[in-house]
Short mmCIF file of C-alpha atoms and ligand atoms in Angstrom, two decimals:
data_model
loop_
_atom_site.label_atom_id
_atom_site.label_comp_id
_atom_site.label_asym_id
_atom_site.label_seq_id
_atom_site.Cartn_x
_atom_site.Cartn_y
_atom_site.Cartn_z
CA MET A 1 -24.43 58.14 -5.12
CA PRO A 2 -23.35 55.11 -3.04
CA ILE A 3 -25.80 52.25 -3.37
CA SER A 4 -26.94 49.76 -0.79
CA LYS A 5 -26.56 46.01 -1.27
CA PHE A 6 -30.35 45.76 -1.37
CA GLN A 7 -30.51 48.27 -4.21
CA LYS A 8 -27.72 46.52 -6.07
CA ARG A 9 -29.34 43.12 -5.69
CA PHE A 10 -32.75 44.18 -6.92
CA THR A 11 -31.79 46.62 -9.64
CA GLU A 12 -29.23 44.58 -11.55
CA GLU A 13 -30.44 43.33 -14.91
CA SER A 14 -32.64 40.31 -14.33
CA GLY A 15 -34.33 37.89 -16.69
CA ILE A 16 -37.76 38.62 -15.29
CA GLY A 17 -37.14 42.38 -15.45
CA ARG A 18 -36.18 42.12 -19.11
CA LEU A 19 -39.16 39.90 -19.87
CA MET A 20 -41.64 42.25 -18.19
CA GLU A 21 -40.13 45.27 -19.95
CA ASP A 22 -40.50 43.50 -23.30
CA LEU A 23 -44.05 42.58 -22.36
CA GLY A 24 -44.97 46.05 -21.11
CA GLY A 25 -43.46 47.70 -24.19
CA ALA A 26 -45.32 45.39 -26.55
CA LEU A 27 -48.67 45.70 -24.77
CA ALA A 28 -48.32 49.46 -24.33
CA GLY A 29 -48.67 50.13 -27.98
CA ARG A 30 -45.74 48.90 -30.09
CA LYS A 31 -48.33 47.39 -32.39
CA ASN A 32 -45.85 45.95 -34.87
CA ILE A 33 -44.31 43.66 -32.22
CA LEU A 34 -45.23 39.97 -32.30
CA MET A 35 -45.31 39.27 -28.59
CA LEU A 36 -44.54 35.60 -28.05
CA GLY A 37 -42.35 36.37 -25.06
CA GLY A 38 -44.30 37.14 -21.90
CA GLY A 39 -46.58 35.04 -19.76
CA ASN A 40 -49.63 37.20 -20.31
CA PRO A 41 -52.74 35.03 -20.41
CA ALA A 42 -55.03 35.22 -23.42
CA HIS A 43 -58.07 37.48 -23.35
CA ILE A 44 -60.64 34.70 -23.66
CA PRO A 45 -63.99 36.27 -24.62
CA GLU A 46 -66.21 34.15 -22.29
CA VAL A 47 -63.90 34.83 -19.36
CA GLN A 48 -63.70 38.55 -20.07
CA GLN A 49 -67.46 38.77 -20.38
CA PHE A 50 -67.97 36.95 -17.10
CA PHE A 51 -65.71 39.30 -15.15
CA GLN A 52 -67.06 42.37 -16.90
CA GLU A 53 -70.59 41.48 -15.80
CA ARG A 54 -69.40 40.78 -12.28
CA LEU A 55 -67.66 44.16 -12.17
CA HIS A 56 -70.86 45.88 -13.34
CA ARG A 57 -72.82 44.26 -10.54
CA ILE A 58 -70.22 45.37 -7.98
CA VAL A 59 -70.23 48.94 -9.24
CA GLU A 60 -74.01 49.08 -9.09
CA ASP A 61 -74.20 47.80 -5.52
CA PRO A 62 -73.22 50.72 -3.23
CA VAL A 63 -72.53 48.52 -0.19
CA GLU A 64 -70.28 46.10 -2.04
CA PHE A 65 -68.57 48.88 -3.95
CA ALA A 66 -67.80 50.77 -0.73
CA HIS A 67 -66.45 47.59 0.86
CA ILE A 68 -64.09 46.88 -2.01
CA ILE A 69 -62.84 50.35 -2.66
CA GLY A 70 -62.90 51.84 0.81
CA ASN A 71 -61.64 49.20 3.28
CA TYR A 72 -58.36 47.50 4.05
CA ASP A 73 -58.76 43.72 4.14
CA PRO A 74 -56.99 41.79 6.92
CA PRO A 75 -53.38 40.78 6.09
CA GLN A 76 -54.47 37.15 5.68
CA GLY A 77 -56.87 38.25 2.94
CA GLU A 78 -60.60 38.75 2.42
CA LYS A 79 -62.45 36.42 4.79
CA ARG A 80 -65.44 35.51 2.60
CA PHE A 81 -63.12 34.61 -0.29
CA ILE A 82 -60.91 32.50 1.97
CA GLY A 83 -64.02 30.76 3.33
CA ALA A 84 -65.25 30.01 -0.19
CA LEU A 85 -61.84 28.59 -1.19
CA VAL A 86 -61.80 26.35 1.88
CA ASP A 87 -65.25 24.98 0.99
CA LEU A 88 -64.23 24.49 -2.65
CA PHE A 89 -61.18 22.40 -1.71
CA ASN A 90 -62.93 20.40 1.00
CA ASP A 91 -66.02 19.68 -1.11
CA ASN A 92 -64.12 18.68 -4.24
CA TYR A 93 -61.09 16.88 -2.85
CA GLY A 94 -62.19 15.69 0.58
CA TRP A 95 -59.50 17.76 2.30
CA LYS A 96 -60.10 18.87 5.85
CA ILE A 97 -58.62 22.35 5.73
CA GLY A 98 -59.98 25.43 7.52
CA PRO A 99 -59.56 29.19 7.07
CA ASP A 100 -56.29 28.99 9.02
CA ASN A 101 -54.85 26.97 6.09
CA VAL A 102 -55.25 29.73 3.49
CA VAL A 103 -53.59 33.11 2.99
CA LEU A 104 -53.71 35.52 0.05
CA THR A 105 -50.70 37.33 -1.41
CA ALA A 106 -50.22 40.24 -3.80
CA GLY A 107 -49.94 37.90 -6.80
CA SER A 108 -48.16 34.58 -6.47
CA GLN A 109 -44.85 36.17 -7.49
CA SER A 110 -44.93 37.87 -4.11
CA ALA A 111 -45.72 34.52 -2.45
CA PHE A 112 -42.49 33.11 -3.88
CA PHE A 113 -40.46 36.05 -2.59
CA LEU A 114 -41.84 35.46 0.90
CA LEU A 115 -41.68 31.65 0.85
CA PHE A 116 -38.18 31.36 -0.63
CA ASN A 117 -36.73 33.87 1.81
CA MET A 118 -38.56 32.15 4.64
CA PHE A 119 -37.00 28.77 3.85
CA ALA A 120 -33.62 29.75 2.31
CA GLY A 121 -30.76 31.72 3.80
CA GLU A 122 -29.37 31.78 7.31
CA TYR A 123 -31.33 29.95 10.01
CA GLU A 124 -31.44 30.81 13.71
CA ASP A 125 -29.15 27.86 14.47
CA GLY A 126 -26.51 29.33 12.16
CA SER A 127 -27.09 26.83 9.33
CA HIS A 128 -27.59 27.99 5.72
CA ARG A 129 -30.25 26.42 3.57
CA LYS A 130 -31.35 26.56 -0.04
CA ILE A 131 -34.44 25.92 -2.12
CA LEU A 132 -34.05 22.71 -4.10
CA LEU A 133 -35.41 22.78 -7.65
CA PRO A 134 -35.48 19.07 -8.52
CA LEU A 135 -35.92 19.75 -12.22
CA THR A 136 -34.61 22.65 -14.26
CA PRO A 137 -35.60 24.34 -16.59
CA GLU A 138 -37.82 26.09 -14.06
CA TYR A 139 -39.73 29.39 -13.82
CA ILE A 140 -37.66 32.50 -14.64
CA GLY A 141 -39.46 34.52 -11.96
CA TYR A 142 -37.83 32.52 -9.14
CA SER A 143 -34.27 33.41 -10.15
CA ASP A 144 -33.87 36.82 -8.61
CA VAL A 145 -36.14 36.86 -5.57
CA GLY A 146 -33.57 35.62 -3.03
CA LEU A 147 -32.19 38.01 -0.44
CA VAL A 148 -29.13 35.77 -0.31
CA ASN A 149 -26.83 34.92 -3.21
CA ASP A 150 -27.16 31.18 -3.26
CA CYS A 151 -30.89 30.84 -2.73
CA PHE A 152 -31.28 27.85 -5.07
CA THR A 153 -29.71 24.56 -5.89
CA ALA A 154 -31.05 22.75 -8.93
CA ARG A 155 -30.76 19.44 -10.75
CA LYS A 156 -30.59 18.60 -14.42
CA PRO A 157 -33.45 16.45 -15.73
CA THR A 158 -33.26 13.27 -17.72
CA ILE A 159 -34.33 13.75 -21.32
CA GLU A 160 -36.63 11.32 -23.07
CA LYS A 161 -36.72 11.73 -26.84
CA LEU A 162 -40.15 10.91 -28.22
CA ASP A 163 -41.39 10.41 -31.77
CA ASP A 164 -42.19 13.18 -34.14
CA HIS A 165 -39.73 15.85 -32.88
CA LEU A 166 -41.06 15.78 -29.31
CA PHE A 167 -39.16 15.26 -26.06
CA LYS A 168 -39.92 15.25 -22.36
CA TYR A 169 -38.00 16.05 -19.18
CA HIS A 170 -38.24 13.82 -16.11
CA ILE A 171 -36.92 14.33 -12.58
CA ASP A 172 -33.65 12.45 -12.20
CA PHE A 173 -34.38 10.79 -8.85
CA ASN A 174 -30.97 9.06 -8.95
CA ARG A 175 -29.34 12.45 -8.47
CA LEU A 176 -31.84 13.81 -6.00
CA GLU A 177 -30.87 13.86 -2.35
CA ILE A 178 -32.27 16.00 0.43
CA ASN A 179 -29.32 17.08 2.56
CA SER A 180 -29.38 19.21 5.68
CA ASP A 181 -28.69 22.30 3.53
CA ILE A 182 -32.14 22.10 1.90
CA GLY A 183 -34.83 24.39 3.36
CA ALA A 184 -37.63 23.52 0.92
CA ILE A 185 -38.29 21.82 -2.41
CA CYS A 186 -40.12 23.67 -5.19
CA VAL A 187 -41.66 22.69 -8.52
CA SER A 188 -44.03 24.45 -10.90
CA ARG A 189 -46.74 22.14 -12.25
CA PRO A 190 -47.35 22.65 -15.18
CA THR A 191 -43.81 23.90 -15.51
CA ASN A 192 -43.14 27.30 -16.93
CA PRO A 193 -41.29 27.36 -19.41
CA THR A 194 -41.62 23.81 -20.75
CA GLY A 195 -45.29 22.87 -20.41
CA ASN A 196 -44.13 19.72 -18.59
CA VAL A 197 -46.62 18.31 -16.08
CA LEU A 198 -44.93 16.26 -13.38
CA SER A 199 -46.77 12.97 -13.05
CA ASP A 200 -48.70 12.04 -9.91
CA THR A 201 -45.97 9.48 -9.21
CA GLU A 202 -43.22 12.12 -9.42
CA ILE A 203 -45.22 14.36 -7.06
CA GLU A 204 -45.81 11.45 -4.63
CA ARG A 205 -42.07 10.68 -4.56
CA LEU A 206 -41.17 14.33 -3.95
CA SER A 207 -43.85 14.56 -1.29
CA SER A 208 -42.58 11.55 0.63
CA MET A 209 -38.97 12.81 0.36
CA ALA A 210 -40.11 16.18 1.72
CA SER A 211 -42.07 14.65 4.58
CA GLN A 212 -39.27 12.22 5.53
CA ASN A 213 -36.78 15.09 5.64
CA ASN A 214 -39.20 17.47 7.36
CA VAL A 215 -39.00 20.16 4.69
CA PRO A 216 -41.91 21.73 2.82
CA LEU A 217 -42.71 20.83 -0.78
CA ILE A 218 -43.83 24.01 -2.56
CA ILE A 219 -46.01 23.27 -5.58
CA ASP A 220 -46.56 26.23 -7.89
CA ASN A 221 -49.95 25.73 -9.50
CA ALA A 222 -50.07 29.05 -11.36
CA TYR A 223 -51.33 27.19 -14.47
CA GLY A 224 -52.45 24.09 -12.67
CA LEU A 225 -55.18 22.39 -10.77
CA PRO A 226 -57.91 23.09 -9.95
CA PHE A 227 -57.92 26.52 -11.61
CA PRO A 228 -57.08 27.64 -14.29
CA ASN A 229 -56.34 23.96 -15.00
CA VAL A 230 -54.31 24.48 -18.15
CA VAL A 231 -53.31 20.82 -17.88
CA PHE A 232 -53.68 18.44 -20.83
CA THR A 233 -52.66 15.22 -19.02
CA ASN A 234 -54.33 13.14 -16.32
CA ALA A 235 -52.95 14.84 -13.26
CA ASN A 236 -54.42 15.04 -9.78
CA ILE A 237 -54.07 17.64 -7.08
CA THR A 238 -52.81 16.70 -3.65
CA TRP A 239 -52.29 18.48 -0.34
CA ASP A 240 -50.80 17.51 2.98
CA LYS A 241 -49.36 19.29 6.00
CA HIS A 242 -45.88 19.47 4.49
CA ILE A 243 -47.16 20.72 1.10
CA VAL A 244 -47.36 24.43 0.33
CA LEU A 245 -49.74 24.82 -2.59
CA CYS A 246 -49.52 28.12 -4.46
CA LEU A 247 -52.32 29.26 -6.74
CA SER A 248 -53.10 32.43 -8.60
CA LEU A 249 -56.02 34.17 -10.27
CA SER A 250 -53.69 35.54 -12.97
CA LYS A 251 -53.85 32.78 -15.59
CA LEU A 252 -57.58 32.50 -15.05
CA GLY A 253 -57.63 35.87 -16.80
CA LEU A 254 -57.06 38.29 -13.91
CA PRO A 255 -53.35 39.18 -13.90
CA GLY A 256 -54.33 42.78 -13.19
CA ALA A 257 -56.01 41.79 -9.93
CA ARG A 258 -52.68 40.57 -8.43
CA THR A 259 -54.15 37.79 -6.32
CA GLY A 260 -52.11 34.82 -5.15
CA ILE A 261 -53.37 32.08 -2.83
CA ILE A 262 -51.34 29.81 -0.53
CA VAL A 263 -52.71 26.63 1.06
CA ALA A 264 -50.41 25.40 3.83
CA LYS A 265 -50.27 24.45 7.49
CA PRO A 266 -51.32 27.20 9.93
CA GLU A 267 -47.79 28.17 11.09
CA ILE A 268 -46.86 29.03 7.50
CA ILE A 269 -50.14 30.88 6.91
CA THR A 270 -49.67 32.99 10.04
CA ALA A 271 -46.08 33.81 9.09
CA ILE A 272 -47.08 34.92 5.58
CA ALA A 273 -49.99 37.00 6.93
CA LYS A 274 -47.57 38.79 9.28
CA MET A 275 -45.21 39.47 6.37
CA ASN A 276 -48.14 40.72 4.27
CA ALA A 277 -48.92 43.26 7.00
CA ILE A 278 -45.34 44.55 6.93
CA PHE A 279 -44.85 44.60 3.15
CA ASN A 280 -48.36 45.43 1.95
CA LEU A 281 -50.52 46.31 4.99
CA ALA A 282 -53.37 44.55 3.22
CA LEU A 283 -54.04 42.76 -0.06
CA GLY A 284 -56.01 44.22 -2.96
CA SER A 285 -59.74 43.55 -2.68
CA PHE A 286 -60.57 43.39 -6.39
CA GLY A 287 -59.41 39.85 -7.13
CA PRO A 288 -61.36 38.28 -4.26
CA ALA A 289 -64.41 40.39 -5.13
CA LEU A 290 -64.35 39.45 -8.80
CA ALA A 291 -63.84 35.75 -8.16
CA LEU A 292 -65.94 35.25 -5.00
CA ASP A 293 -69.15 34.16 -6.74
CA ILE A 294 -67.51 31.60 -9.00
CA VAL A 295 -65.52 30.09 -6.16
CA LYS A 296 -68.68 29.88 -4.03
CA SER A 297 -70.70 28.27 -6.79
CA GLY A 298 -67.87 26.02 -7.98
CA GLU A 299 -68.24 27.60 -11.43
CA ILE A 300 -64.51 28.42 -11.33
CA LEU A 301 -63.93 24.70 -11.97
CA SER A 302 -66.30 24.45 -14.94
CA LEU A 303 -64.92 27.69 -16.39
CA SER A 304 -61.43 26.23 -16.08
CA ASN A 305 -62.30 22.77 -17.39
CA ASN A 306 -64.74 23.71 -20.15
CA VAL A 307 -63.45 27.07 -21.39
CA ILE A 308 -59.87 27.84 -20.34
CA ARG A 309 -58.24 24.42 -20.72
CA PRO A 310 -59.74 23.61 -24.15
CA TYR A 311 -58.88 27.12 -25.33
CA TYR A 312 -55.18 26.65 -24.63
CA GLN A 313 -55.12 23.01 -25.67
CA ARG A 314 -56.34 23.92 -29.13
CA LYS A 315 -53.78 26.71 -29.32
CA ALA A 316 -50.98 24.37 -28.25
CA GLY A 317 -51.92 21.94 -31.04
CA PHE A 318 -52.05 24.79 -33.54
CA ALA A 319 -48.64 26.18 -32.52
CA VAL A 320 -46.98 22.75 -32.68
CA ARG A 321 -48.45 22.09 -36.16
CA VAL A 322 -47.27 25.45 -37.50
CA LEU A 323 -43.80 25.07 -36.01
CA LYS A 324 -43.38 21.55 -37.40
CA ARG A 325 -44.44 22.73 -40.84
CA GLU A 326 -42.10 25.74 -40.77
CA LEU A 327 -39.08 23.94 -39.29
CA GLU A 328 -39.01 21.21 -41.93
CA GLY A 329 -35.38 20.31 -42.61
CA VAL A 330 -33.99 21.45 -39.24
CA GLU A 331 -33.01 19.20 -36.33
CA TYR A 332 -35.25 20.36 -33.48
CA PHE A 333 -37.28 19.10 -30.52
CA ILE A 334 -40.41 20.54 -28.92
CA HIS A 335 -41.15 19.69 -25.29
CA LYS A 336 -44.37 17.64 -25.27
CA PRO A 337 -46.99 20.29 -24.50
CA GLU A 338 -48.76 18.95 -21.43
CA GLY A 339 -49.97 22.26 -20.01
CA ALA A 340 -49.33 26.00 -19.46
CA ILE A 341 -49.15 28.39 -22.40
CA PHE A 342 -45.70 27.89 -23.91
CA ILE A 343 -43.75 25.97 -26.50
CA TRP A 344 -40.24 25.06 -25.32
CA LEU A 345 -38.11 24.64 -28.40
CA TRP A 346 -34.78 22.82 -28.19
CA LEU A 347 -32.29 23.18 -31.04
CA PRO A 348 -29.49 20.67 -30.32
CA GLY A 349 -26.13 21.98 -31.52
CA LEU A 350 -27.51 25.49 -32.21
CA PRO A 351 -24.45 27.29 -33.65
CA VAL A 352 -25.30 30.61 -31.91
CA SER A 353 -26.46 31.07 -28.31
CA CYS A 354 -30.18 31.35 -27.55
CA GLU A 355 -29.42 34.92 -26.43
CA ASP A 356 -28.17 35.68 -29.96
CA LEU A 357 -31.25 34.07 -31.42
CA TYR A 358 -33.45 36.19 -29.10
CA LEU A 359 -31.68 39.37 -30.26
CA ARG A 360 -31.98 38.43 -33.94
CA LEU A 361 -35.68 37.75 -33.47
CA LYS A 362 -36.20 40.96 -31.52
CA ALA A 363 -34.61 42.87 -34.40
CA ARG A 364 -37.24 41.27 -36.65
CA GLY A 365 -40.08 42.27 -34.32
CA VAL A 366 -40.65 38.89 -32.65
CA LEU A 367 -40.24 38.59 -28.89
CA VAL A 368 -39.45 35.24 -27.28
CA VAL A 369 -37.52 34.45 -24.08
CA PRO A 370 -34.00 33.01 -24.34
CA GLY A 371 -33.78 29.68 -22.52
CA HIS A 372 -30.73 30.29 -20.34
CA TYR A 373 -32.79 32.34 -17.86
CA PHE A 374 -34.74 29.24 -16.84
CA PHE A 375 -32.01 27.44 -14.95
CA PRO A 376 -31.88 29.12 -11.52
CA GLY A 377 -29.54 27.32 -9.15
CA LEU A 378 -27.93 25.08 -11.78
CA ALA A 379 -24.26 25.72 -11.15
CA GLU A 380 -22.78 23.40 -13.77
CA ASP A 381 -22.42 24.60 -17.31
CA TRP A 382 -24.70 22.76 -19.68
CA ARG A 383 -24.84 23.46 -23.40
CA HIS A 384 -28.55 22.64 -23.41
CA LYS A 385 -29.18 25.88 -21.44
CA HIS A 386 -28.15 27.89 -24.50
CA GLU A 387 -30.02 25.79 -27.06
CA CYS A 388 -33.63 26.50 -26.05
CA ILE A 389 -36.17 29.29 -26.35
CA ARG A 390 -39.61 29.79 -24.81
CA ILE A 391 -42.44 30.82 -27.11
CA SER A 392 -45.89 31.79 -25.81
CA TYR A 393 -48.92 30.72 -27.84
CA ALA A 394 -51.44 32.77 -25.84
CA MET A 395 -51.76 35.53 -28.43
CA HIS A 396 -54.14 35.54 -31.38
CA ASP A 397 -53.52 32.68 -33.85
CA THR A 398 -52.46 35.07 -36.62
CA VAL A 399 -49.81 36.63 -34.36
CA VAL A 400 -48.63 33.18 -33.25
CA GLU A 401 -48.44 31.90 -36.83
CA GLN A 402 -46.65 34.98 -38.14
CA GLY A 403 -44.21 34.91 -35.21
CA LEU A 404 -43.47 31.21 -35.62
CA ARG A 405 -42.85 31.66 -39.32
CA ILE A 406 -40.23 34.35 -38.61
CA ILE A 407 -38.68 32.27 -35.82
CA ALA A 408 -38.33 29.31 -38.21
CA GLU A 409 -36.94 31.54 -40.99
CA GLU A 410 -34.29 32.91 -38.67
CA ILE A 411 -33.36 29.44 -37.39
CA LYS A 412 -33.08 28.12 -40.95
CA LYS A 413 -30.87 31.08 -41.82
CA ILE A 414 -28.57 30.22 -38.90
CA TYR A 415 -28.37 26.55 -39.94
CA GLY A 416 -28.05 27.48 -43.63
CA VAL A 417 -31.06 25.31 -44.48
C1 LIG B 501 -45.04 29.33 -12.95
C2 LIG B 501 -45.43 30.70 -12.49
N1 LIG B 501 -45.52 30.94 -11.19
C3 LIG B 501 -45.87 32.14 -10.72
C4 LIG B 501 -46.16 33.19 -11.55
C5 LIG B 501 -46.54 34.50 -10.98
O1 LIG B 501 -47.85 34.88 -11.31
P1 LIG B 501 -48.68 35.98 -10.54
O2 LIG B 501 -47.74 36.78 -9.67
O3 LIG B 501 -49.30 36.81 -11.61
O4 LIG B 501 -49.68 35.24 -9.70
C6 LIG B 501 -46.09 32.99 -12.94
C7 LIG B 501 -46.36 34.10 -13.89
O5 LIG B 501 -46.15 34.03 -15.06
C8 LIG B 501 -45.71 31.72 -13.42
O6 LIG B 501 -45.61 31.46 -14.73
#
């Protein structure tokens, strides 16, 4: 059967496709698998209990139940939820946004598909533009969403080696220029896969470069501020007319609700709402319904700050301690865990590729993600790309510890330590 270019583009093997298959397979019952690969958030008991109770109340209220299950929401998203988000941002950060600054999407993954294709590709004036990723490694899920081949251009970071087997990436502003072929800039903060949190100063510099060059700065807050706030450093949230802030309810504990949120200027909001109508008709109502009360009351912030953040911060500390203990005798670096739910392990001079290491670990029942998938848009070859793996620490401590022990064993075998 002849295949269309669209089919070819979106059915070729992709990093995110492989990752989600690994994740689905592991969660669908392969009980012996140690799943340190996917980005599934932890099932935090307090969070689960909260949403379970909320769901009970919805089910028992016939009017609310009928509204959620039986109506299409508008393509911009559920109005009460959008109103509550607007109040939350204005009350807590002194912003002056209105409902025309917020649109919902079917998960934030879908937001990135729409935004990247909106700002990259061929423009009406015949020019071609790309999304600039000022710092790679960057989120694997961006890599394959472009309708055009060269959707991204990316820059290598500078590497700061810290004490005690830690390191940190920084944006290399000396190599960062915004030319006329850039349609938008994008960063995830905290960064998936590294757990890096760009400093307020880095964000300010990017923001002023974006505004001077009249291009949007897309900030992916999937793990960030103000919810779920899996951020272990002193970082602040900022918004302006040229900033497109993307949030999600997934890492709060609701990945099944598929709810993404965009805060941007009205022209962008209207465009995304129109695209939502074409691609989805309407957005799912469950996410907004489950989260409405806590957004209204502001409890989403205390849940994030007092339950979710400390939960992951403890787990990050645990994972780093175990890995350091197990990797004794090997030359390795761990990216300073400043947020998100991953350890980014760098093995300088690794004698096999990270893909080989992934396959060896998979054969031993441990799933991680090989690092080379996290460099979308980085044209130049860089050995570093093949020397890193991403390890999630969201699973139960015993699974994390067992997985890390096997990872270290396999690495030591490779190095002959
Ligand atoms: C950095 C980042 N952005 C966006 C997403 C997409 O999340 P969702 O579509 O569940 O909102 C993820 C998911 O893992 C992520 O890690």
